[in-house]
């Protein structure tokens, strides 16, 4: 038998019984259960402290996240404990939001929302739109691919960039390496970042790259906030446009100048927060726990303890 802890009883009940699995509830804000837990399912959007608690249960051999991002959990993961993420669960919802941010900025919906709040019918202006634009997708993993799938019908050209160059697929002719970013970025109208958080991605969108972008370029970030240098973004706000679901710092403090910077749209890190999340996460958990109960290796393993 594999003993699995769920963050609350609703997750346990929705996943339901699985042969070979004993289910318990472990809220990381409370004491660990008396049972020896093998698999710890962390609460969605938990902070690292919500994973660090597994040190109190030496029996834990796998932590299952309900998010795709995992880099900030590695420093608190006890030795010998593996980590799996929720790759695939958030792809569609995050891609929806990325496209929403692109369209909202390209068609001026930030201006329309402010005008509506004032009860004003504004004069019409020619907006950039999306058709015929050149889009650079930075971080071509499963979420990046989902974004490109949704962009293509809007009649854009897409360039994909990842950590290393590789062959293309049915959506893009080639995947360029990040070492080409400096030369590629100025040739595009829109840059969409889905980069994870790590030392390698910190401030990839920094002063040097932002300075090289033509006036009016739209920079969208639905990955992790520190990929964009906030101070540099504020220096270029107005000349460039930004649509951000993630920020650095996060949450963005009340009164932070980024809130009111010209040409900036901010959503509060809600890329995966739709009705699609729960059933997709439940399906992933059932697949994962069924595999573990059968003695198979975990899926979506991002760190082997």
PDB file of C-alpha atoms in Angstrom:
ATOM      1  CA  UNK A   1       0.000   0.000   0.000  1.00  0.00           C
ATOM      2  CA  UNK A   2       1.053   3.570  -0.719  1.00  0.00           C
ATOM      3  CA  UNK A   3      -0.036   6.163   1.835  1.00  0.00           C
ATOM      4  CA  UNK A   4      -0.830   9.510   0.240  1.00  0.00           C
ATOM      5  CA  UNK A   5      -1.607  12.777   2.004  1.00  0.00           C
ATOM      6  CA  UNK A   6      -3.998  15.263   0.423  1.00  0.00           C
ATOM      7  CA  UNK A   7      -3.997  18.965   1.381  1.00  0.00           C
ATOM      8  CA  UNK A   8      -7.664  18.750   2.405  1.00  0.00           C
ATOM      9  CA  UNK A   9     -10.603  16.351   2.334  1.00  0.00           C
ATOM     10  CA  UNK A  10     -12.084  17.812  -0.858  1.00  0.00           C
ATOM     11  CA  UNK A  11      -9.045  16.736  -2.883  1.00  0.00           C
ATOM     12  CA  UNK A  12      -9.143  13.285  -1.284  1.00  0.00           C
ATOM     13  CA  UNK A  13     -12.839  12.887  -2.048  1.00  0.00           C
ATOM     14  CA  UNK A  14     -12.580  14.108  -5.657  1.00  0.00           C
ATOM     15  CA  UNK A  15      -9.682  11.818  -6.471  1.00  0.00           C
ATOM     16  CA  UNK A  16     -11.624   8.958  -4.908  1.00  0.00           C
ATOM     17  CA  UNK A  17     -10.464   5.467  -3.984  1.00  0.00           C
ATOM     18  CA  UNK A  18      -7.538   3.919  -5.853  1.00  0.00           C
ATOM     19  CA  UNK A  19      -6.486   0.303  -5.405  1.00  0.00           C
ATOM     20  CA  UNK A  20      -3.294   0.127  -3.390  1.00  0.00           C
ATOM     21  CA  UNK A  21      -3.581   3.679  -2.034  1.00  0.00           C
ATOM     22  CA  UNK A  22      -4.401   4.728   1.511  1.00  0.00           C
ATOM     23  CA  UNK A  23      -5.540   8.357   1.633  1.00  0.00           C
ATOM     24  CA  UNK A  24      -5.013  10.720   4.566  1.00  0.00           C
ATOM     25  CA  UNK A  25      -5.290  14.493   4.944  1.00  0.00           C
ATOM     26  CA  UNK A  26      -2.308  16.677   5.819  1.00  0.00           C
ATOM     27  CA  UNK A  27      -2.775  20.424   6.033  1.00  0.00           C
ATOM     28  CA  UNK A  28       0.772  21.817   6.230  1.00  0.00           C
ATOM     29  CA  UNK A  29      -0.469  24.435   8.686  1.00  0.00           C
ATOM     30  CA  UNK A  30      -1.174  21.637  11.142  1.00  0.00           C
ATOM     31  CA  UNK A  31       0.794  18.759  12.654  1.00  0.00           C
ATOM     32  CA  UNK A  32       1.599  15.872  10.297  1.00  0.00           C
ATOM     33  CA  UNK A  33      -0.655  12.827  10.425  1.00  0.00           C
ATOM     34  CA  UNK A  34       0.229   9.877  12.606  1.00  0.00           C
ATOM     35  CA  UNK A  35       0.439   7.614   9.554  1.00  0.00           C
ATOM     36  CA  UNK A  36       3.747   7.170   7.723  1.00  0.00           C
ATOM     37  CA  UNK A  37       3.118   9.162   4.545  1.00  0.00           C
ATOM     38  CA  UNK A  38       4.824   8.038   1.335  1.00  0.00           C
ATOM     39  CA  UNK A  39       3.499  10.717  -1.048  1.00  0.00           C
ATOM     40  CA  UNK A  40       2.780  14.297   0.004  1.00  0.00           C
ATOM     41  CA  UNK A  41       0.494  16.362  -2.228  1.00  0.00           C
ATOM     42  CA  UNK A  42       1.270  20.027  -1.611  1.00  0.00           C
ATOM     43  CA  UNK A  43      -1.504  22.642  -1.633  1.00  0.00           C
ATOM     44  CA  UNK A  44      -1.935  24.576  -4.859  1.00  0.00           C
ATOM     45  CA  UNK A  45       0.173  27.762  -5.010  1.00  0.00           C
ATOM     46  CA  UNK A  46       1.865  26.889  -1.729  1.00  0.00           C
ATOM     47  CA  UNK A  47       4.974  28.741  -0.647  1.00  0.00           C
ATOM     48  CA  UNK A  48       8.188  26.760  -0.057  1.00  0.00           C
ATOM     49  CA  UNK A  49       7.220  26.439   3.604  1.00  0.00           C
ATOM     50  CA  UNK A  50       4.316  24.263   2.472  1.00  0.00           C
ATOM     51  CA  UNK A  51       6.822  21.773   1.073  1.00  0.00           C
ATOM     52  CA  UNK A  52       9.497  22.118   3.761  1.00  0.00           C
ATOM     53  CA  UNK A  53       7.119  20.476   6.265  1.00  0.00           C
ATOM     54  CA  UNK A  54       7.847  17.067   4.747  1.00  0.00           C
ATOM     55  CA  UNK A  55      11.058  17.111   6.785  1.00  0.00           C
ATOM     56  CA  UNK A  56       8.768  16.336   9.744  1.00  0.00           C
ATOM     57  CA  UNK A  57       7.790  13.043   8.058  1.00  0.00           C
ATOM     58  CA  UNK A  58      10.951  11.105   7.105  1.00  0.00           C
ATOM     59  CA  UNK A  59       8.779   8.473   5.411  1.00  0.00           C
ATOM     60  CA  UNK A  60       7.894  10.858   2.551  1.00  0.00           C
ATOM     61  CA  UNK A  61       9.622   9.835  -0.675  1.00  0.00           C
ATOM     62  CA  UNK A  62       7.715  11.971  -3.210  1.00  0.00           C
ATOM     63  CA  UNK A  63       6.244  15.472  -3.155  1.00  0.00           C
ATOM     64  CA  UNK A  64       3.567  16.103  -5.779  1.00  0.00           C
ATOM     65  CA  UNK A  65       2.971  19.735  -6.717  1.00  0.00           C
ATOM     66  CA  UNK A  66      -0.267  21.049  -8.208  1.00  0.00           C
ATOM     67  CA  UNK A  67       1.657  23.756 -10.070  1.00  0.00           C
ATOM     68  CA  UNK A  68       4.006  23.555 -13.038  1.00  0.00           C
ATOM     69  CA  UNK A  69       6.684  25.770 -11.467  1.00  0.00           C
ATOM     70  CA  UNK A  70       9.002  24.008  -9.027  1.00  0.00           C
ATOM     71  CA  UNK A  71      12.395  25.747  -8.860  1.00  0.00           C
ATOM     72  CA  UNK A  72      11.646  27.571  -5.612  1.00  0.00           C
ATOM     73  CA  UNK A  73      10.813  24.247  -3.929  1.00  0.00           C
ATOM     74  CA  UNK A  74      14.154  22.561  -4.580  1.00  0.00           C
ATOM     75  CA  UNK A  75      16.115  24.394  -1.841  1.00  0.00           C
ATOM     76  CA  UNK A  76      13.683  23.215   0.879  1.00  0.00           C
ATOM     77  CA  UNK A  77      13.288  19.647  -0.364  1.00  0.00           C
ATOM     78  CA  UNK A  78      14.874  17.191   2.085  1.00  0.00           C
ATOM     79  CA  UNK A  79      17.601  14.922   0.779  1.00  0.00           C
ATOM     80  CA  UNK A  80      16.249  11.730  -0.702  1.00  0.00           C
ATOM     81  CA  UNK A  81      12.809  13.152  -1.502  1.00  0.00           C
ATOM     82  CA  UNK A  82      11.720  13.314  -5.157  1.00  0.00           C
ATOM     83  CA  UNK A  83       9.567  16.051  -6.681  1.00  0.00           C
ATOM     84  CA  UNK A  84       6.889  15.870  -9.380  1.00  0.00           C
ATOM     85  CA  UNK A  85       5.084  18.828 -10.894  1.00  0.00           C
ATOM     86  CA  UNK A  86       1.715  19.308 -12.585  1.00  0.00           C
ATOM     87  CA  UNK A  87       3.014  19.617 -16.122  1.00  0.00           C
ATOM     88  CA  UNK A  88       0.113  19.813 -18.561  1.00  0.00           C
ATOM     89  CA  UNK A  89      -2.550  20.749 -16.024  1.00  0.00           C
ATOM     90  CA  UNK A  90      -2.216  24.502 -16.531  1.00  0.00           C
ATOM     91  CA  UNK A  91      -1.225  24.631 -20.204  1.00  0.00           C
ATOM     92  CA  UNK A  92      -4.614  25.563 -21.659  1.00  0.00           C
ATOM     93  CA  UNK A  93      -5.554  28.098 -18.983  1.00  0.00           C
ATOM     94  CA  UNK A  94      -2.165  29.833 -19.034  1.00  0.00           C
ATOM     95  CA  UNK A  95      -2.250  29.939 -22.825  1.00  0.00           C
ATOM     96  CA  UNK A  96      -5.731  31.505 -22.665  1.00  0.00           C
ATOM     97  CA  UNK A  97      -4.474  34.232 -20.357  1.00  0.00           C
ATOM     98  CA  UNK A  98      -1.389  34.894 -22.475  1.00  0.00           C
ATOM     99  CA  UNK A  99      -3.596  35.372 -25.503  1.00  0.00           C
ATOM    100  CA  UNK A 100      -5.992  37.529 -23.474  1.00  0.00           C
ATOM    101  CA  UNK A 101      -3.167  39.821 -22.370  1.00  0.00           C
ATOM    102  CA  UNK A 102      -1.831  40.089 -25.912  1.00  0.00           C
ATOM    103  CA  UNK A 103      -5.233  40.945 -27.368  1.00  0.00           C
ATOM    104  CA  UNK A 104      -6.167  43.310 -24.538  1.00  0.00           C
ATOM    105  CA  UNK A 105      -3.007  45.323 -25.051  1.00  0.00           C
ATOM    106  CA  UNK A 106      -2.992  45.161 -28.859  1.00  0.00           C
ATOM    107  CA  UNK A 107      -6.616  46.331 -29.044  1.00  0.00           C
ATOM    108  CA  UNK A 108      -6.459  48.901 -26.220  1.00  0.00           C
ATOM    109  CA  UNK A 109      -8.758  47.299 -23.661  1.00  0.00           C
ATOM    110  CA  UNK A 110      -6.827  48.870 -20.800  1.00  0.00           C
ATOM    111  CA  UNK A 111      -7.837  52.275 -22.174  1.00  0.00           C
ATOM    112  CA  UNK A 112     -11.413  51.105 -22.764  1.00  0.00           C
ATOM    113  CA  UNK A 113     -11.743  49.834 -19.174  1.00  0.00           C
ATOM    114  CA  UNK A 114     -10.565  53.156 -17.750  1.00  0.00           C
ATOM    115  CA  UNK A 115     -12.934  55.058 -20.046  1.00  0.00           C
ATOM    116  CA  UNK A 116     -15.875  52.826 -19.104  1.00  0.00           C
ATOM    117  CA  UNK A 117     -15.226  53.451 -15.404  1.00  0.00           C
ATOM    118  CA  UNK A 118     -15.551  57.171 -16.172  1.00  0.00           C
ATOM    119  CA  UNK A 119     -18.577  56.699 -18.422  1.00  0.00           C
ATOM    120  CA  UNK A 120     -16.685  58.041 -21.432  1.00  0.00           C
ATOM    121  CA  UNK A 121     -17.060  57.094 -25.108  1.00  0.00           C
ATOM    122  CA  UNK A 122     -13.516  57.603 -26.330  1.00  0.00           C
ATOM    123  CA  UNK A 123     -12.438  58.630 -29.806  1.00  0.00           C
ATOM    124  CA  UNK A 124     -11.405  55.790 -32.076  1.00  0.00           C
ATOM    125  CA  UNK A 125      -7.704  55.214 -32.644  1.00  0.00           C
ATOM    126  CA  UNK A 126      -5.915  52.766 -34.906  1.00  0.00           C
ATOM    127  CA  UNK A 127      -4.623  49.950 -32.677  1.00  0.00           C
ATOM    128  CA  UNK A 128      -1.819  47.499 -33.474  1.00  0.00           C
ATOM    129  CA  UNK A 129      -4.069  44.425 -33.533  1.00  0.00           C
ATOM    130  CA  UNK A 130      -2.627  40.932 -33.791  1.00  0.00           C
ATOM    131  CA  UNK A 131      -2.922  39.868 -37.438  1.00  0.00           C
ATOM    132  CA  UNK A 132       0.391  39.941 -39.351  1.00  0.00           C
ATOM    133  CA  UNK A 133       2.436  40.598 -36.220  1.00  0.00           C
ATOM    134  CA  UNK A 134       5.745  38.888 -35.447  1.00  0.00           C
ATOM    135  CA  UNK A 135       5.642  37.059 -32.104  1.00  0.00           C
ATOM    136  CA  UNK A 136       8.648  35.679 -30.231  1.00  0.00           C
ATOM    137  CA  UNK A 137       7.768  32.936 -27.725  1.00  0.00           C
ATOM    138  CA  UNK A 138      10.426  32.652 -25.032  1.00  0.00           C
ATOM    139  CA  UNK A 139      10.287  29.252 -23.308  1.00  0.00           C
ATOM    140  CA  UNK A 140       9.002  26.634 -25.737  1.00  0.00           C
ATOM    141  CA  UNK A 141       7.831  23.880 -23.405  1.00  0.00           C
ATOM    142  CA  UNK A 142       4.323  22.497 -23.017  1.00  0.00           C
ATOM    143  CA  UNK A 143       2.830  25.871 -22.003  1.00  0.00           C
ATOM    144  CA  UNK A 144       4.728  27.653 -24.770  1.00  0.00           C
ATOM    145  CA  UNK A 145       3.451  25.194 -27.333  1.00  0.00           C
ATOM    146  CA  UNK A 146      -0.124  25.668 -26.077  1.00  0.00           C
ATOM    147  CA  UNK A 147       0.266  29.428 -26.543  1.00  0.00           C
ATOM    148  CA  UNK A 148       1.585  29.022 -30.084  1.00  0.00           C
ATOM    149  CA  UNK A 149      -1.314  26.701 -30.956  1.00  0.00           C
ATOM    150  CA  UNK A 150      -3.692  29.519 -30.040  1.00  0.00           C
ATOM    151  CA  UNK A 151      -1.670  32.275 -31.706  1.00  0.00           C
ATOM    152  CA  UNK A 152      -1.340  30.649 -35.115  1.00  0.00           C
ATOM    153  CA  UNK A 153      -5.025  31.054 -36.120  1.00  0.00           C
ATOM    154  CA  UNK A 154      -4.615  34.820 -35.619  1.00  0.00           C
ATOM    155  CA  UNK A 155      -2.390  34.925 -38.702  1.00  0.00           C
ATOM    156  CA  UNK A 156       0.867  35.788 -37.002  1.00  0.00           C
ATOM    157  CA  UNK A 157       4.416  34.594 -37.567  1.00  0.00           C
ATOM    158  CA  UNK A 158       5.954  32.894 -34.536  1.00  0.00           C
ATOM    159  CA  UNK A 159       9.573  32.393 -33.526  1.00  0.00           C
ATOM    160  CA  UNK A 160      10.211  29.929 -30.690  1.00  0.00           C
ATOM    161  CA  UNK A 161      13.161  30.250 -28.309  1.00  0.00           C
ATOM    162  CA  UNK A 162      14.211  27.714 -25.672  1.00  0.00           C
ATOM    163  CA  UNK A 163      17.283  27.079 -23.544  1.00  0.00           C
ATOM    164  CA  UNK A 164      18.896  25.184 -26.407  1.00  0.00           C
ATOM    165  CA  UNK A 165      18.349  25.100 -30.162  1.00  0.00           C
ATOM    166  CA  UNK A 166      16.575  22.063 -31.544  1.00  0.00           C
ATOM    167  CA  UNK A 167      14.524  20.958 -34.508  1.00  0.00           C
ATOM    168  CA  UNK A 168      11.098  22.453 -35.064  1.00  0.00           C
ATOM    169  CA  UNK A 169       7.740  20.696 -35.017  1.00  0.00           C
ATOM    170  CA  UNK A 170       4.364  21.030 -36.690  1.00  0.00           C
ATOM    171  CA  UNK A 171       3.964  24.578 -35.330  1.00  0.00           C
ATOM    172  CA  UNK A 172       7.394  26.178 -35.731  1.00  0.00           C
ATOM    173  CA  UNK A 173      10.120  25.602 -38.302  1.00  0.00           C
ATOM    174  CA  UNK A 174      12.871  25.574 -35.697  1.00  0.00           C
ATOM    175  CA  UNK A 175      13.422  26.204 -32.003  1.00  0.00           C
ATOM    176  CA  UNK A 176      16.186  28.736 -31.461  1.00  0.00           C
ATOM    177  CA  UNK A 177      18.556  28.757 -28.501  1.00  0.00           C
ATOM    178  CA  UNK A 178      18.443  31.517 -25.916  1.00  0.00           C
ATOM    179  CA  UNK A 179      21.923  32.548 -27.093  1.00  0.00           C
ATOM    180  CA  UNK A 180      20.159  33.950 -30.188  1.00  0.00           C
ATOM    181  CA  UNK A 181      17.673  36.026 -28.199  1.00  0.00           C
ATOM    182  CA  UNK A 182      19.577  39.309 -28.425  1.00  0.00           C
ATOM    183  CA  UNK A 183      19.592  39.206 -32.215  1.00  0.00           C
ATOM    184  CA  UNK A 184      16.058  37.847 -32.603  1.00  0.00           C
ATOM    185  CA  UNK A 185      14.132  40.011 -30.139  1.00  0.00           C
ATOM    186  CA  UNK A 186      14.407  43.372 -31.978  1.00  0.00           C
ATOM    187  CA  UNK A 187      12.893  41.776 -35.082  1.00  0.00           C
ATOM    188  CA  UNK A 188       9.563  41.087 -33.345  1.00  0.00           C
ATOM    189  CA  UNK A 189       6.473  43.079 -32.409  1.00  0.00           C
ATOM    190  CA  UNK A 190       5.479  40.961 -29.406  1.00  0.00           C
ATOM    191  CA  UNK A 191       7.562  38.948 -26.946  1.00  0.00           C
ATOM    192  CA  UNK A 192       5.800  36.393 -24.745  1.00  0.00           C
ATOM    193  CA  UNK A 193       7.807  34.889 -21.880  1.00  0.00           C
ATOM    194  CA  UNK A 194       6.838  31.634 -20.193  1.00  0.00           C
ATOM    195  CA  UNK A 195      10.252  31.174 -18.624  1.00  0.00           C
ATOM    196  CA  UNK A 196      10.465  29.345 -15.283  1.00  0.00           C
ATOM    197  CA  UNK A 197      12.181  30.886 -12.299  1.00  0.00           C
ATOM    198  CA  UNK A 198      15.892  30.076 -11.990  1.00  0.00           C
ATOM    199  CA  UNK A 199      19.298  31.721 -11.874  1.00  0.00           C
ATOM    200  CA  UNK A 200      19.602  31.147 -15.625  1.00  0.00           C
ATOM    201  CA  UNK A 201      16.379  33.023 -16.418  1.00  0.00           C
ATOM    202  CA  UNK A 202      16.796  35.881 -13.928  1.00  0.00           C
ATOM    203  CA  UNK A 203      16.465  39.218 -15.774  1.00  0.00           C
ATOM    204  CA  UNK A 204      16.725  37.628 -19.206  1.00  0.00           C
ATOM    205  CA  UNK A 205      14.417  40.498 -20.141  1.00  0.00           C
ATOM    206  CA  UNK A 206      16.726  43.119 -18.717  1.00  0.00           C
ATOM    207  CA  UNK A 207      17.949  46.599 -19.591  1.00  0.00           C
ATOM    208  CA  UNK A 208      20.157  45.534 -22.488  1.00  0.00           C
ATOM    209  CA  UNK A 209      17.446  43.549 -24.252  1.00  0.00           C
ATOM    210  CA  UNK A 210      14.624  46.023 -23.535  1.00  0.00           C
ATOM    211  CA  UNK A 211      16.773  48.865 -24.866  1.00  0.00           C
ATOM    212  CA  UNK A 212      17.175  46.998 -28.139  1.00  0.00           C
ATOM    213  CA  UNK A 213      13.430  46.653 -28.766  1.00  0.00           C
ATOM    214  CA  UNK A 214      11.680  49.016 -31.178  1.00  0.00           C
ATOM    215  CA  UNK A 215       9.179  51.535 -29.827  1.00  0.00           C
ATOM    216  CA  UNK A 216       5.753  50.006 -29.231  1.00  0.00           C
ATOM    217  CA  UNK A 217       6.966  46.434 -28.736  1.00  0.00           C
ATOM    218  CA  UNK A 218       4.700  44.472 -26.387  1.00  0.00           C
ATOM    219  CA  UNK A 219       6.353  42.345 -23.677  1.00  0.00           C
ATOM    220  CA  UNK A 220       4.110  39.729 -22.060  1.00  0.00           C
ATOM    221  CA  UNK A 221       5.152  37.663 -19.029  1.00  0.00           C
ATOM    222  CA  UNK A 222       3.105  34.645 -17.926  1.00  0.00           C
ATOM    223  CA  UNK A 223       6.073  32.620 -16.640  1.00  0.00           C
ATOM    224  CA  UNK A 224       7.873  33.886 -13.539  1.00  0.00           C
ATOM    225  CA  UNK A 225       8.256  37.503 -12.501  1.00  0.00           C
ATOM    226  CA  UNK A 226      12.057  37.702 -12.115  1.00  0.00           C
ATOM    227  CA  UNK A 227      12.570  36.899 -15.812  1.00  0.00           C
ATOM    228  CA  UNK A 228      11.723  40.590 -16.342  1.00  0.00           C
ATOM    229  CA  UNK A 229      13.800  43.293 -14.671  1.00  0.00           C
ATOM    230  CA  UNK A 230      11.086  45.425 -13.070  1.00  0.00           C
ATOM    231  CA  UNK A 231      13.262  48.531 -12.739  1.00  0.00           C
ATOM    232  CA  UNK A 232      14.239  48.310 -16.404  1.00  0.00           C
ATOM    233  CA  UNK A 233      10.602  47.760 -17.396  1.00  0.00           C
ATOM    234  CA  UNK A 234       9.561  50.948 -15.588  1.00  0.00           C
ATOM    235  CA  UNK A 235      12.302  52.914 -17.359  1.00  0.00           C
ATOM    236  CA  UNK A 236      10.938  51.756 -20.724  1.00  0.00           C
ATOM    237  CA  UNK A 237       7.216  51.888 -19.874  1.00  0.00           C
ATOM    238  CA  UNK A 238       5.493  54.169 -22.350  1.00  0.00           C
ATOM    239  CA  UNK A 239       8.063  53.538 -25.060  1.00  0.00           C
ATOM    240  CA  UNK A 240       7.403  49.808 -24.731  1.00  0.00           C
ATOM    241  CA  UNK A 241       4.208  48.139 -23.554  1.00  0.00           C
ATOM    242  CA  UNK A 242       3.942  45.400 -20.922  1.00  0.00           C
ATOM    243  CA  UNK A 243       1.211  42.870 -20.077  1.00  0.00           C
ATOM    244  CA  UNK A 244       2.146  40.928 -16.949  1.00  0.00           C
ATOM    245  CA  UNK A 245       0.507  38.091 -15.053  1.00  0.00           C
ATOM    246  CA  UNK A 246       3.599  37.745 -12.872  1.00  0.00           C
ATOM    247  CA  UNK A 247       5.766  40.441 -11.325  1.00  0.00           C
ATOM    248  CA  UNK A 248       8.870  40.921  -9.232  1.00  0.00           C
ATOM    249  CA  UNK A 249       8.153  41.492  -6.385  1.00  0.00           C
ATOM    250  CA  UNK A 250       4.996  39.416  -6.102  1.00  0.00           C
ATOM    251  CA  UNK A 251       2.428  40.211  -4.919  1.00  0.00           C
ATOM    252  CA  UNK A 252       3.079  43.665  -6.291  1.00  0.00           C
ATOM    253  CA  UNK A 253       2.766  46.031  -3.293  1.00  0.00           C
ATOM    254  CA  UNK A 254       0.074  48.670  -3.136  1.00  0.00           C
ATOM    255  CA  UNK A 255       1.451  51.930  -4.458  1.00  0.00           C
ATOM    256  CA  UNK A 256       4.243  50.313  -6.468  1.00  0.00           C
ATOM    257  CA  UNK A 257       4.952  52.548  -9.494  1.00  0.00           C
ATOM    258  CA  UNK A 258       4.474  49.641 -11.903  1.00  0.00           C
ATOM    259  CA  UNK A 259       0.721  49.758 -11.194  1.00  0.00           C
ATOM    260  CA  UNK A 260       0.403  53.171 -12.807  1.00  0.00           C
ATOM    261  CA  UNK A 261       3.193  52.973 -15.374  1.00  0.00           C
ATOM    262  CA  UNK A 262       1.992  53.913 -18.878  1.00  0.00           C
ATOM    263  CA  UNK A 263       1.169  51.077 -21.238  1.00  0.00           C
ATOM    264  CA  UNK A 264       1.198  48.403 -18.531  1.00  0.00           C
ATOM    265  CA  UNK A 265      -1.538  45.803 -17.906  1.00  0.00           C
ATOM    266  CA  UNK A 266      -1.249  43.652 -14.773  1.00  0.00           C
ATOM    267  CA  UNK A 267      -3.207  40.569 -13.765  1.00  0.00           C
ATOM    268  CA  UNK A 268      -2.559  39.002 -10.311  1.00  0.00           C
ATOM    269  CA  UNK A 269      -0.902  35.684 -11.265  1.00  0.00           C
ATOM    270  CA  UNK A 270      -4.111  33.994 -12.359  1.00  0.00           C
ATOM    271  CA  UNK A 271      -2.824  32.085 -15.391  1.00  0.00           C
ATOM    272  CA  UNK A 272      -4.008  28.706 -14.146  1.00  0.00           C
ATOM    273  CA  UNK A 273      -7.038  29.822 -12.155  1.00  0.00           C
ATOM    274  CA  UNK A 274      -9.999  28.616 -14.218  1.00  0.00           C
ATOM    275  CA  UNK A 275     -12.640  25.916 -13.928  1.00  0.00           C
ATOM    276  CA  UNK A 276     -10.357  23.651 -15.978  1.00  0.00           C
ATOM    277  CA  UNK A 277      -7.799  23.397 -13.172  1.00  0.00           C
ATOM    278  CA  UNK A 278      -9.559  21.158 -10.677  1.00  0.00           C
ATOM    279  CA  UNK A 279     -10.698  18.307 -12.967  1.00  0.00           C
ATOM    280  CA  UNK A 280      -7.373  18.281 -14.818  1.00  0.00           C
ATOM    281  CA  UNK A 281      -5.451  18.188 -11.556  1.00  0.00           C
ATOM    282  CA  UNK A 282      -7.670  15.383 -10.232  1.00  0.00           C
ATOM    283  CA  UNK A 283      -7.049  13.392 -13.417  1.00  0.00           C
ATOM    284  CA  UNK A 284      -3.289  13.893 -13.032  1.00  0.00           C
ATOM    285  CA  UNK A 285      -3.377  12.767  -9.407  1.00  0.00           C
ATOM    286  CA  UNK A 286      -5.321   9.628 -10.316  1.00  0.00           C
ATOM    287  CA  UNK A 287      -2.783   8.785 -13.032  1.00  0.00           C
ATOM    288  CA  UNK A 288       0.126   9.446 -10.693  1.00  0.00           C
ATOM    289  CA  UNK A 289      -1.210   7.481  -7.751  1.00  0.00           C
ATOM    290  CA  UNK A 290      -2.350   4.562  -9.903  1.00  0.00           C
ATOM    291  CA  UNK A 291       1.162   4.340 -11.356  1.00  0.00           C
ATOM    292  CA  UNK A 292       2.810   4.469  -7.924  1.00  0.00           C
ATOM    293  CA  UNK A 293       0.459   1.853  -6.489  1.00  0.00           C
ATOM    294  CA  UNK A 294       1.413  -0.424  -9.392  1.00  0.00           C
ATOM    295  CA  UNK A 295       5.098   0.017  -8.594  1.00  0.00           C
ATOM    296  CA  UNK A 296       5.755   2.177 -11.632  1.00  0.00           C
ATOM    297  CA  UNK A 297       8.008   5.260 -11.587  1.00  0.00           C
ATOM    298  CA  UNK A 298       6.310   8.612 -10.962  1.00  0.00           C
ATOM    299  CA  UNK A 299       5.230  10.750 -13.883  1.00  0.00           C
ATOM    300  CA  UNK A 300       6.231  14.401 -14.300  1.00  0.00           C
ATOM    301  CA  UNK A 301       9.339  13.822 -12.191  1.00  0.00           C
ATOM    302  CA  UNK A 302      11.418  17.021 -12.089  1.00  0.00           C
ATOM    303  CA  UNK A 303      13.818  16.045  -9.293  1.00  0.00           C
ATOM    304  CA  UNK A 304      14.897  12.586  -8.228  1.00  0.00           C
ATOM    305  CA  UNK A 305      15.729  12.263  -4.556  1.00  0.00           C
TER     306      UNK A 305
END
